[in-house]
Structure formats: structure tokens, C-alpha cells
PDB file of C-alpha atoms in Angstrom:
ATOM      1  CA  MET A 748     -32.461 -13.869  -4.562  1.00 90.00           C
ATOM      2  CA  ASP A 749     -30.538 -17.100  -5.125  1.00 97.00           C
ATOM      3  CA  ILE A 750     -26.875 -16.719  -6.047  1.00 98.00           C
ATOM      4  CA  GLY A 751     -24.672 -19.510  -7.387  1.00 97.00           C
ATOM      5  CA  ILE A 752     -20.919 -19.558  -6.935  1.00 97.00           C
ATOM      6  CA  ILE A 753     -18.729 -21.995  -8.835  1.00 96.00           C
ATOM      7  CA  GLY A 754     -15.593 -22.447  -6.770  1.00 92.00           C
ATOM      8  CA  GLY A 755     -17.128 -21.077  -3.604  1.00 83.00           C
ATOM      9  CA  THR A 756     -15.807 -23.772  -1.301  1.00 87.00           C
ATOM     10  CA  GLY A 757     -12.571 -21.898  -0.626  1.00 85.00           C
ATOM     11  CA  GLY A 758     -10.655 -18.667  -1.093  1.00 90.00           C
ATOM     12  CA  ILE A 759     -12.341 -15.485  -2.276  1.00 93.00           C
ATOM     13  CA  GLY A 760     -15.372 -17.411  -3.545  1.00 93.00           C
ATOM     14  CA  LYS A 761     -16.075 -18.662  -0.029  1.00 93.00           C
ATOM     15  CA  ARG A 762     -15.683 -15.139   1.353  1.00 93.00           C
ATOM     16  CA  PHE A 763     -18.247 -13.734  -1.091  1.00 95.00           C
ATOM     17  CA  ALA A 764     -20.612 -16.609  -0.395  1.00 95.00           C
ATOM     18  CA  ALA A 765     -20.570 -15.537   3.252  1.00 94.00           C
ATOM     19  CA  LEU A 766     -21.022 -11.860   2.341  1.00 94.00           C
ATOM     20  CA  PHE A 767     -24.121 -12.597   0.251  1.00 95.00           C
ATOM     21  CA  GLN A 768     -25.521 -14.886   2.924  1.00 96.00           C
ATOM     22  CA  GLU A 769     -25.065 -12.194   5.558  1.00 94.00           C
ATOM     23  CA  LYS A 770     -27.421 -10.002   3.501  1.00 93.00           C
ATOM     24  CA  GLY A 771     -30.036 -12.747   3.279  1.00 95.00           C
ATOM     25  CA  HIS A 772     -29.322 -14.156  -0.170  1.00 97.00           C
ATOM     26  CA  PRO A 773     -29.466 -17.964  -0.463  1.00 97.00           C
ATOM     27  CA  VAL A 774     -26.116 -19.077  -1.877  1.00 97.00           C
ATOM     28  CA  HIS A 775     -25.592 -22.332  -3.765  1.00 96.00           C
ATOM     29  CA  VAL A 776     -21.948 -23.364  -3.928  1.00 95.00           C
ATOM     30  CA  SER A 777     -20.618 -25.710  -6.580  1.00 91.00           C
ATOM     31  CA  GLY A 778     -17.199 -27.234  -5.930  1.00 84.00           C
ATOM     32  CA  ARG A 779     -15.230 -29.919  -7.709  1.00 81.00           C
ATOM     33  CA  ARG A 780     -16.763 -32.653  -5.585  1.00 79.00           C
ATOM     34  CA  SER A 781     -19.838 -31.076  -4.044  1.00 83.00           C
ATOM     35  CA  GLY A 782     -22.885 -28.895  -4.689  1.00 84.00           C
ATOM     36  CA  PRO A 783     -25.370 -28.694  -7.568  1.00 89.00           C
ATOM     37  CA  ASP A 784     -24.306 -29.330 -11.145  1.00 92.00           C
ATOM     38  CA  TYR A 785     -24.109 -26.433 -13.585  1.00 94.00           C
ATOM     39  CA  SER A 786     -27.537 -26.984 -15.157  1.00 94.00           C
ATOM     40  CA  GLU A 787     -29.215 -26.958 -11.735  1.00 94.00           C
ATOM     41  CA  LEU A 788     -27.207 -23.901 -10.686  1.00 95.00           C
ATOM     42  CA  ALA A 789     -28.284 -21.974 -13.806  1.00 95.00           C
ATOM     43  CA  ARG A 790     -31.919 -23.048 -13.335  1.00 95.00           C
ATOM     44  CA  ILE A 791     -32.343 -21.827  -9.760  1.00 96.00           C
ATOM     45  CA  CYS A 792     -29.938 -18.856  -9.679  1.00 97.00           C
ATOM     46  CA  PRO A 793     -30.470 -15.591 -11.597  1.00 97.00           C
ATOM     47  CA  ILE A 794     -26.840 -14.772 -10.718  1.00 98.00           C
ATOM     48  CA  VAL A 795     -23.967 -17.198 -11.199  1.00 98.00           C
ATOM     49  CA  ILE A 796     -20.391 -16.276 -10.276  1.00 98.00           C
ATOM     50  CA  THR A 797     -17.261 -18.169 -11.303  1.00 97.00           C
ATOM     51  CA  ALA A 798     -14.515 -18.026  -8.674  1.00 96.00           C
ATOM     52  CA  VAL A 799     -11.931 -20.477  -9.967  1.00 94.00           C
ATOM     53  CA  PRO A 800      -8.206 -20.219 -10.839  1.00 91.00           C
ATOM     54  CA  MET A 801      -7.506 -18.208 -13.993  1.00 90.00           C
ATOM     55  CA  GLY A 802      -6.036 -21.223 -15.731  1.00 89.00           C
ATOM     56  CA  VAL A 803      -9.357 -23.100 -15.661  1.00 92.00           C
ATOM     57  CA  SER A 804     -11.834 -20.194 -15.785  1.00 93.00           C
ATOM     58  CA  GLY A 805     -12.232 -20.485 -19.569  1.00 94.00           C
ATOM     59  CA  GLU A 806     -13.317 -24.109 -19.287  1.00 95.00           C
ATOM     60  CA  VAL A 807     -15.808 -23.322 -16.516  1.00 96.00           C
ATOM     61  CA  ILE A 808     -17.250 -20.295 -18.328  1.00 97.00           C
ATOM     62  CA  GLY A 809     -17.633 -22.376 -21.478  1.00 97.00           C
ATOM     63  CA  LYS A 810     -19.758 -24.882 -19.575  1.00 96.00           C
ATOM     64  CA  ILE A 811     -21.973 -22.564 -17.505  1.00 97.00           C
ATOM     65  CA  GLY A 812     -22.391 -19.753 -20.070  1.00 97.00           C
ATOM     66  CA  PRO A 813     -24.743 -21.499 -22.538  1.00 97.00           C
ATOM     67  CA  LEU A 814     -27.013 -22.544 -19.651  1.00 97.00           C
ATOM     68  CA  MET A 815     -27.695 -18.986 -18.457  1.00 96.00           C
ATOM     69  CA  ASP A 816     -30.940 -17.193 -19.385  1.00 94.00           C
ATOM     70  CA  ARG A 817     -30.828 -13.899 -21.267  1.00 94.00           C
ATOM     71  CA  GLY A 818     -32.112 -11.931 -18.264  1.00 94.00           C
ATOM     72  CA  SER A 819     -29.689 -13.496 -15.784  1.00 97.00           C
ATOM     73  CA  LEU A 820     -26.205 -12.360 -14.777  1.00 98.00           C
ATOM     74  CA  LEU A 821     -22.951 -14.246 -15.316  1.00 98.00           C
ATOM     75  CA  MET A 822     -19.962 -12.928 -13.380  1.00 98.00           C
ATOM     76  CA  ASP A 823     -16.298 -13.779 -12.999  1.00 97.00           C
ATOM     77  CA  LEU A 824     -14.429 -13.150  -9.760  1.00 95.00           C
ATOM     78  CA  GLY A 825     -10.831 -12.821 -10.885  1.00 92.00           C
ATOM     79  CA  SER A 826      -7.773 -10.644 -11.308  1.00 94.00           C
ATOM     80  CA  LEU A 827      -7.595 -10.612 -15.122  1.00 95.00           C
ATOM     81  CA  GLN A 828     -10.867  -9.349 -16.532  1.00 96.00           C
ATOM     82  CA  ALA A 829     -10.363  -8.795 -20.270  1.00 97.00           C
ATOM     83  CA  PRO A 830     -10.159 -12.502 -21.202  1.00 95.00           C
ATOM     84  CA  ALA A 831     -12.845 -13.480 -18.681  1.00 96.00           C
ATOM     85  CA  VAL A 832     -15.347 -10.864 -19.875  1.00 97.00           C
ATOM     86  CA  ARG A 833     -14.652 -11.756 -23.496  1.00 97.00           C
ATOM     87  CA  LEU A 834     -15.218 -15.459 -22.822  1.00 97.00           C
ATOM     88  CA  MET A 835     -18.437 -14.806 -20.894  1.00 98.00           C
ATOM     89  CA  MET A 836     -19.761 -12.627 -23.737  1.00 97.00           C
ATOM     90  CA  GLU A 837     -19.017 -15.379 -26.254  1.00 97.00           C
ATOM     91  CA  ALA A 838     -20.374 -18.243 -24.158  1.00 97.00           C
ATOM     92  CA  SER A 839     -23.598 -16.690 -22.894  1.00 97.00           C
ATOM     93  CA  SER A 840     -26.503 -14.478 -23.946  1.00 96.00           C
ATOM     94  CA  SER A 841     -26.916 -13.293 -20.340  1.00 97.00           C
ATOM     95  CA  GLU A 842     -25.757 -10.017 -18.873  1.00 97.00           C
ATOM     96  CA  VAL A 843     -22.046 -10.078 -18.069  1.00 98.00           C
ATOM     97  CA  ILE A 844     -19.967  -8.353 -15.399  1.00 98.00           C
ATOM     98  CA  GLY A 845     -16.393  -9.031 -14.365  1.00 98.00           C
ATOM     99  CA  MET A 846     -15.549  -8.299 -10.735  1.00 98.00           C
ATOM    100  CA  HIS A 847     -12.077  -8.018  -9.227  1.00 98.00           C
ATOM    101  CA  PRO A 848     -11.915  -7.702  -5.432  1.00 97.00           C
ATOM    102  CA  LEU A 849      -8.611  -6.068  -4.520  1.00 96.00           C
ATOM    103  CA  PHE A 850      -8.251  -8.010  -1.292  1.00 94.00           C
ATOM    104  CA  GLY A 851      -7.917 -11.581  -0.075  1.00 89.00           C
ATOM    105  CA  PRO A 852     -10.340 -13.998   1.574  1.00 90.00           C
ATOM    106  CA  ASP A 853      -9.178 -13.067   5.068  1.00 89.00           C
ATOM    107  CA  VAL A 854     -10.968  -9.678   5.217  1.00 90.00           C
ATOM    108  CA  SER A 855     -13.820  -9.500   7.704  1.00 87.00           C
ATOM    109  CA  SER A 856     -15.992  -7.062   5.732  1.00 91.00           C
ATOM    110  CA  LEU A 857     -16.169  -4.959   2.575  1.00 94.00           C
ATOM    111  CA  SER A 858     -15.711  -1.731   4.501  1.00 96.00           C
ATOM    112  CA  GLY A 859     -12.909   0.340   2.987  1.00 96.00           C
ATOM    113  CA  GLN A 860     -11.996  -2.328   0.430  1.00 97.00           C
ATOM    114  CA  ASN A 861     -11.461  -1.603  -3.285  1.00 98.00           C
ATOM    115  CA  ILE A 862     -13.486  -3.541  -5.853  1.00 98.00           C
ATOM    116  CA  VAL A 863     -13.328  -3.161  -9.642  1.00 98.00           C
ATOM    117  CA  LEU A 864     -16.356  -3.864 -11.842  1.00 98.00           C
ATOM    118  CA  CYS A 865     -15.900  -4.471 -15.574  1.00 98.00           C
ATOM    119  CA  PRO A 866     -19.280  -4.443 -17.356  1.00 97.00           C
ATOM    120  CA  GLY A 867     -19.549  -6.558 -20.472  1.00 97.00           C
ATOM    121  CA  ARG A 868     -23.206  -6.674 -21.450  1.00 95.00           C
ATOM    122  CA  GLY A 869     -26.438  -5.216 -20.084  1.00 91.00           C
ATOM    123  CA  GLU A 870     -27.359  -2.608 -17.494  1.00 88.00           C
ATOM    124  CA  LYS A 871     -30.024  -4.310 -15.369  1.00 91.00           C
ATOM    125  CA  TRP A 872     -27.668  -5.888 -12.841  1.00 96.00           C
ATOM    126  CA  LEU A 873     -24.828  -3.353 -12.718  1.00 96.00           C
ATOM    127  CA  ALA A 874     -26.675  -0.796 -10.580  1.00 95.00           C
ATOM    128  CA  TRP A 875     -27.827  -3.506  -8.165  1.00 96.00           C
ATOM    129  CA  LEU A 876     -24.345  -4.982  -7.771  1.00 97.00           C
ATOM    130  CA  LYS A 877     -22.661  -1.611  -7.328  1.00 97.00           C
ATOM    131  CA  ALA A 878     -25.222  -0.591  -4.690  1.00 96.00           C
ATOM    132  CA  PHE A 879     -24.829  -3.920  -2.862  1.00 96.00           C
ATOM    133  CA  LEU A 880     -21.058  -3.510  -2.649  1.00 97.00           C
ATOM    134  CA  GLU A 881     -21.177   0.163  -1.682  1.00 97.00           C
ATOM    135  CA  ASP A 882     -23.790  -0.513   0.993  1.00 96.00           C
ATOM    136  CA  GLY A 883     -21.231  -2.859   2.525  1.00 95.00           C
ATOM    137  CA  GLY A 884     -18.675  -0.034   2.601  1.00 97.00           C
ATOM    138  CA  ALA A 885     -16.648  -0.994  -0.475  1.00 97.00           C
ATOM    139  CA  ARG A 886     -15.073   1.560  -2.798  1.00 98.00           C
ATOM    140  CA  VAL A 887     -16.231   0.567  -6.271  1.00 98.00           C
ATOM    141  CA  SER A 888     -14.600   1.513  -9.578  1.00 98.00           C
ATOM    142  CA  VAL A 889     -16.298   0.771 -12.902  1.00 98.00           C
ATOM    143  CA  ILE A 890     -13.802   0.445 -15.733  1.00 97.00           C
ATOM    144  CA  ASP A 891     -13.147  -1.164 -19.106  1.00 97.00           C
ATOM    145  CA  PRO A 892     -11.695  -4.675 -18.596  1.00 97.00           C
ATOM    146  CA  ASP A 893      -8.655  -4.051 -20.824  1.00 97.00           C
ATOM    147  CA  LYS A 894      -7.771  -0.943 -18.821  1.00 98.00           C
ATOM    148  CA  GLN A 895      -8.229  -2.882 -15.600  1.00 97.00           C
ATOM    149  CA  ASP A 896      -5.734  -5.512 -16.714  1.00 98.00           C
ATOM    150  CA  GLU A 897      -3.267  -2.830 -17.799  1.00 98.00           C
ATOM    151  CA  ILE A 898      -3.389  -1.273 -14.327  1.00 98.00           C
ATOM    152  CA  MET A 899      -3.107  -4.685 -12.643  1.00 97.00           C
ATOM    153  CA  ALA A 900       0.173  -5.327 -14.439  1.00 97.00           C
ATOM    154  CA  LEU A 901       1.582  -2.591 -12.191  1.00 96.00           C
ATOM    155  CA  VAL A 902      -0.485  -3.021  -9.030  1.00 96.00           C
ATOM    156  CA  GLN A 903      -0.237  -6.810  -8.868  1.00 96.00           C
ATOM    157  CA  GLY A 904       2.208  -8.012 -11.526  1.00 97.00           C
ATOM    158  CA  LEU A 905       5.109  -5.674 -10.736  1.00 97.00           C
ATOM    159  CA  ASN A 906       4.393  -5.861  -7.013  1.00 96.00           C
ATOM    160  CA  HIS A 907       4.503  -9.650  -6.836  1.00 96.00           C
ATOM    161  CA  LEU A 908       7.411  -9.825  -9.300  1.00 96.00           C
ATOM    162  CA  ASN A 909       9.478  -7.674  -6.943  1.00 96.00           C
ATOM    163  CA  THR A 910       8.512  -9.828  -3.980  1.00 97.00           C
ATOM    164  CA  ILE A 911       9.378 -13.081  -5.748  1.00 97.00           C
ATOM    165  CA  LEU A 912      12.730 -11.737  -6.958  1.00 96.00           C
ATOM    166  CA  MET A 913      13.601 -10.559  -3.444  1.00 96.00           C
ATOM    167  CA  GLY A 914      12.743 -14.005  -2.132  1.00 95.00           C
ATOM    168  CA  LEU A 915      14.863 -15.719  -4.765  1.00 96.00           C
ATOM    169  CA  VAL A 916      17.847 -13.470  -4.013  1.00 95.00           C
ATOM    170  CA  LEU A 917      17.507 -14.134  -0.274  1.00 93.00           C
ATOM    171  CA  ARG A 918      17.259 -17.860  -0.966  1.00 92.00           C
ATOM    172  CA  GLY A 919      20.237 -17.799  -3.327  1.00 93.00           C
ATOM    173  CA  SER A 920      22.393 -15.812  -0.903  1.00 92.00           C
ATOM    174  CA  GLY A 921      22.565 -18.786   1.442  1.00 87.00           C
ATOM    175  CA  SER A 922      21.883 -16.582   4.469  1.00 84.00           C
ATOM    176  CA  ASP A 923      19.837 -18.031   7.300  1.00 81.00           C
ATOM    177  CA  SER A 924      16.806 -15.766   7.766  1.00 76.00           C
ATOM    178  CA  SER A 925      17.047 -16.099  11.556  1.00 80.00           C
ATOM    179  CA  ALA A 926      20.650 -14.865  11.393  1.00 83.00           C
ATOM    180  CA  LEU A 927      19.429 -11.634   9.771  1.00 88.00           C
ATOM    181  CA  ASP A 928      16.940 -10.780  12.529  1.00 87.00           C
ATOM    182  CA  GLY A 929      19.452  -8.946  14.688  1.00 88.00           C
ATOM    183  CA  PHE A 930      20.517  -6.783  11.744  1.00 91.00           C
ATOM    184  CA  SER A 931      17.186  -6.060  10.095  1.00 92.00           C
ATOM    185  CA  THR A 932      15.470  -2.701   9.818  1.00 94.00           C
ATOM    186  CA  PRO A 933      11.682  -2.271  10.217  1.00 94.00           C
ATOM    187  CA  LEU A 934      11.254  -1.958   6.440  1.00 95.00           C
ATOM    188  CA  PHE A 935      13.288  -5.100   5.766  1.00 94.00           C
ATOM    189  CA  ARG A 936      11.222  -7.045   8.298  1.00 93.00           C
ATOM    190  CA  ARG A 937       7.974  -5.924   6.651  1.00 95.00           C
ATOM    191  CA  LYS A 938       9.265  -6.917   3.222  1.00 95.00           C
ATOM    192  CA  ALA A 939      10.547 -10.248   4.524  1.00 93.00           C
ATOM    193  CA  GLU A 940       7.105 -10.966   5.973  1.00 94.00           C
ATOM    194  CA  ILE A 941       5.539 -10.332   2.567  1.00 95.00           C
ATOM    195  CA  VAL A 942       8.096 -12.611   0.908  1.00 95.00           C
ATOM    196  CA  GLU A 943       7.252 -15.331   3.410  1.00 93.00           C
ATOM    197  CA  LYS A 944       3.532 -14.910   2.772  1.00 92.00           C
ATOM    198  CA  VAL A 945       3.951 -15.206  -1.003  1.00 94.00           C
ATOM    199  CA  PHE A 946       6.364 -18.159  -0.906  1.00 94.00           C
ATOM    200  CA  ARG A 947       4.147 -20.066   1.525  1.00 93.00           C
ATOM    201  CA  GLY A 948       0.884 -18.986  -0.108  1.00 89.00           C
ATOM    202  CA  ASN A 949      -0.962 -19.837  -3.306  1.00 89.00           C
ATOM    203  CA  ALA A 950       1.897 -20.238  -5.784  1.00 93.00           C
ATOM    204  CA  ARG A 951      -0.503 -20.812  -8.684  1.00 92.00           C
ATOM    205  CA  LEU A 952      -2.267 -17.506  -8.034  1.00 91.00           C
ATOM    206  CA  TYR A 953       0.936 -15.457  -8.088  1.00 94.00           C
ATOM    207  CA  ALA A 954       2.297 -17.300 -11.113  1.00 95.00           C
ATOM    208  CA  GLU A 955      -0.906 -16.688 -13.091  1.00 94.00           C
ATOM    209  CA  LEU A 956      -1.054 -13.011 -12.105  1.00 94.00           C
ATOM    210  CA  ILE A 957       2.363 -12.496 -13.652  1.00 96.00           C
ATOM    211  CA  ALA A 958       2.389 -14.944 -16.550  1.00 95.00           C
ATOM    212  CA  LEU A 959      -1.152 -14.563 -17.908  1.00 94.00           C
ATOM    213  CA  ASN A 960      -1.382 -10.766 -18.019  1.00 96.00           C
ATOM    214  CA  PRO A 961      -0.363  -9.711 -21.564  1.00 95.00           C
ATOM    215  CA  ASN A 962       0.613  -6.274 -20.258  1.00 97.00           C
ATOM    216  CA  MET A 963       3.484  -7.787 -18.258  1.00 97.00           C
ATOM    217  CA  LYS A 964       5.739  -7.823 -21.347  1.00 97.00           C
ATOM    218  CA  LYS A 965       5.995  -4.034 -21.194  1.00 97.00           C
ATOM    219  CA  ILE A 966       6.554  -4.123 -17.428  1.00 97.00           C
ATOM    220  CA  LEU A 967       9.274  -6.759 -17.745  1.00 97.00           C
ATOM    221  CA  ASP A 968      11.025  -4.765 -20.467  1.00 97.00           C
ATOM    222  CA  LEU A 969      10.993  -1.636 -18.270  1.00 96.00           C
ATOM    223  CA  TYR A 970      12.191  -3.670 -15.302  1.00 96.00           C
ATOM    224  CA  ALA A 971      15.077  -5.160 -17.266  1.00 96.00           C
ATOM    225  CA  GLU A 972      16.013  -1.760 -18.731  1.00 96.00           C
ATOM    226  CA  ASN A 973      16.137  -0.087 -15.325  1.00 95.00           C
ATOM    227  CA  LEU A 974      17.909  -3.015 -13.653  1.00 96.00           C
ATOM    228  CA  ALA A 975      20.600  -2.900 -16.342  1.00 97.00           C
ATOM    229  CA  LYS A 976      20.964   0.856 -15.843  1.00 96.00           C
ATOM    230  CA  ILE A 977      21.313   0.513 -12.064  1.00 96.00           C
ATOM    231  CA  THR A 978      23.707  -2.423 -12.420  1.00 97.00           C
ATOM    232  CA  GLY A 979      26.008  -0.390 -14.657  1.00 97.00           C
ATOM    233  CA  LEU A 980      26.048   2.570 -12.266  1.00 97.00           C
ATOM    234  CA  VAL A 981      26.761   0.363  -9.247  1.00 97.00           C
ATOM    235  CA  GLU A 982      29.560  -1.495 -11.022  1.00 97.00           C
ATOM    236  CA  ARG A 983      31.140   1.837 -11.960  1.00 97.00           C
ATOM    237  CA  LYS A 984      30.499   3.219  -8.437  1.00 97.00           C
ATOM    238  CA  ASN A 985      28.877   6.233 -10.099  1.00 97.00           C
ATOM    239  CA  ILE A 986      27.163   7.632  -7.006  1.00 96.00           C
ATOM    240  CA  THR A 987      26.264  10.967  -8.605  1.00 95.00           C
ATOM    241  CA  ALA A 988      24.422   9.330 -11.488  1.00 95.00           C
ATOM    242  CA  LEU A 989      22.711   6.875  -9.146  1.00 94.00           C
ATOM    243  CA  MET A 990      21.545   9.770  -6.959  1.00 93.00           C
ATOM    244  CA  ARG A 991      20.162  11.469 -10.048  1.00 93.00           C
ATOM    245  CA  VAL A 992      18.179   8.348 -10.975  1.00 91.00           C
ATOM    246  CA  ILE A 993      16.701   8.122  -7.476  1.00 90.00           C
ATOM    247  CA  GLU A 994      15.888  11.822  -7.328  1.00 90.00           C
ATOM    248  CA  ASP A 995      14.205  11.741 -10.735  1.00 85.00           C
ATOM    249  CA  ARG A 996      11.943   8.898  -9.609  1.00 60.00           C
ATOM    250  CA  SER A 997      11.101  10.705  -6.364  1.00 57.00           C
ATOM    251  CA  GLU A 998      10.099  13.865  -8.211  1.00 51.00           C
ATOM    252  CA  ASN A 999       7.743  11.869 -10.430  1.00 54.00           C
ATOM    253  CA  ARG A1000       5.783  10.799  -7.359  1.00 55.00           C
ATOM    254  CA  GLY A1001       5.291  14.368  -6.205  1.00 50.00           C
ATOM    255  CA  LYS A1002       6.448  16.392  -3.225  1.00 49.00           C
ATOM    256  CA  GLY A1003       5.661  16.132   0.435  1.00 47.00           C
ATOM    257  CA  GLY A1004       7.087  12.693   1.265  1.00 48.00           C
ATOM    258  CA  LYS A1005       8.661  12.266   4.684  1.00 49.00           C
ATOM    259  CA  GLU A1006      12.246  11.167   5.020  1.00 47.00           C
ATOM    260  CA  SER A1007      13.126   8.282   7.289  1.00 48.00           C
ATOM    261  CA  GLY A1008      16.415   7.766   9.056  1.00 48.00           C
ATOM    262  CA  SER A1009      16.154   3.984   8.985  1.00 53.00           C
ATOM    263  CA  ILE A1010      14.818   2.006   6.057  1.00 58.00           C
TER     264      ILE A1010
END
């Protein structure tokens, strides 16, 4: 079965092109300067996947969608699924599924990896896709695209926001990172490695994950509210109240966590 991937020359699109090829599916990759044009891709491929940055996915979907047959499958490979699924439904009469792999292009296989599927229209292709991913060892969740994006505001938006803010504070402190090595704890070193990865990685990806998710407004409001609360307690040196805040948060996560002497 021929599969077309728009944006499959790099990143997660390239990784999925390899995964499909490993299972014997001919894959036709369309990049900005190479590969078949959209009309040819839609003609020869019953499945076409868009794997482009979120900021341009609407334009790409608008071009490929009208070319897809009713019995074919149009998919988007991205982090925000509600707008992508909505655009695919509007642009095409084909079946529609949004897919969000919760991993990067550097993974060697699907085994143990989480993947979210957001069905938009039709049932013919969903069972096949889910079985394909699970046969590769992936853990597949099928969920409404709006709910997916709401969860991603926490899992990705808040996560990357914290990392970026830590990086900005370290940068603004004027401290030489090498000078901190002899004073760092294991947890600090792990966090610093993540900061380095984000700041030297795909800046557009992280910016879009935070700025384009409409659910981030609520997260940012909660972040600001809690930061203001902590700031006030620290300025007043109110250790008892600060302990209470920490203990309340710990209880919300449940019991059984192990304490560590060095964080």
C-alpha cells in the first residue's frame, strides 16, 4: 500500500517514512524541493500524511485535502490536533485521522512509545492504523482532538515553558555553566541537559507548542498565580506557609513517593 508523506524529508516525518518502509509499504516523500507534487501524491497514495510545522500545516492541508478521494485517508502528524482535524474535515471528503507521536525522530522503534490518534471522519482506516502501530509495540490512545490538545497544554506546554524559563534565568544570572559543574546535583545536571537540548533544538517547534495551543491561557494564569504566591512567601520568609504549599501539592499526587537526600 503506497503511503505519501508531505514533509517526510526530515524530523518525525522521516522517521515514520522509515517505519512504514520497514513493514513493506512504498513511501513517497514530498519535500519543499523534492518528490512528487500534491496531485501525483493523492493519485497514487490511498494514505497521505502531512508532517510539517504547525504554522504552515493549514496551508498544506488546504492544498492536498481537495485532491483526496472519498475512500482515502488524510492524516496530520502533529502536536495540536483540534485545528488540524478541523481543517482536514473542511478541506477533504476523505477519511480523517490526526496522529500525535509522543516522541521525537531519534527513537529506533515504536516499542513502548505513546501515540495518540484523533479520529475525525470514517472508520475504515482507524482499525488498520491502530493495529499497525500496536503491532510495532506502540501504546495507542484514541481520543477527541480537543481533549488531546487540553492534555498537551500540561504535558508539553507547561513542561517546555518550565524548561525555557529555567534557561532564561540561568542565562540572565550571568553564571558560566561550566563554573556550576562542581556544585551541581544530579537533578540539576539532568535539568540543565534538557535546557541545553531545547535551546539548541528546534526553536520553532517549542514556540508553536506553547503559543498555538489555546489551552495555554489557563496554564499561564495558573502559573502566574502560583508564582506570585510563592514569591510573596519567599519575600516574607514564611517557611511554614511555604512548607504547607509544598505538602499540599505532594498529597495531590498520591502517597508512596521516595524521598531523596540530594536533589
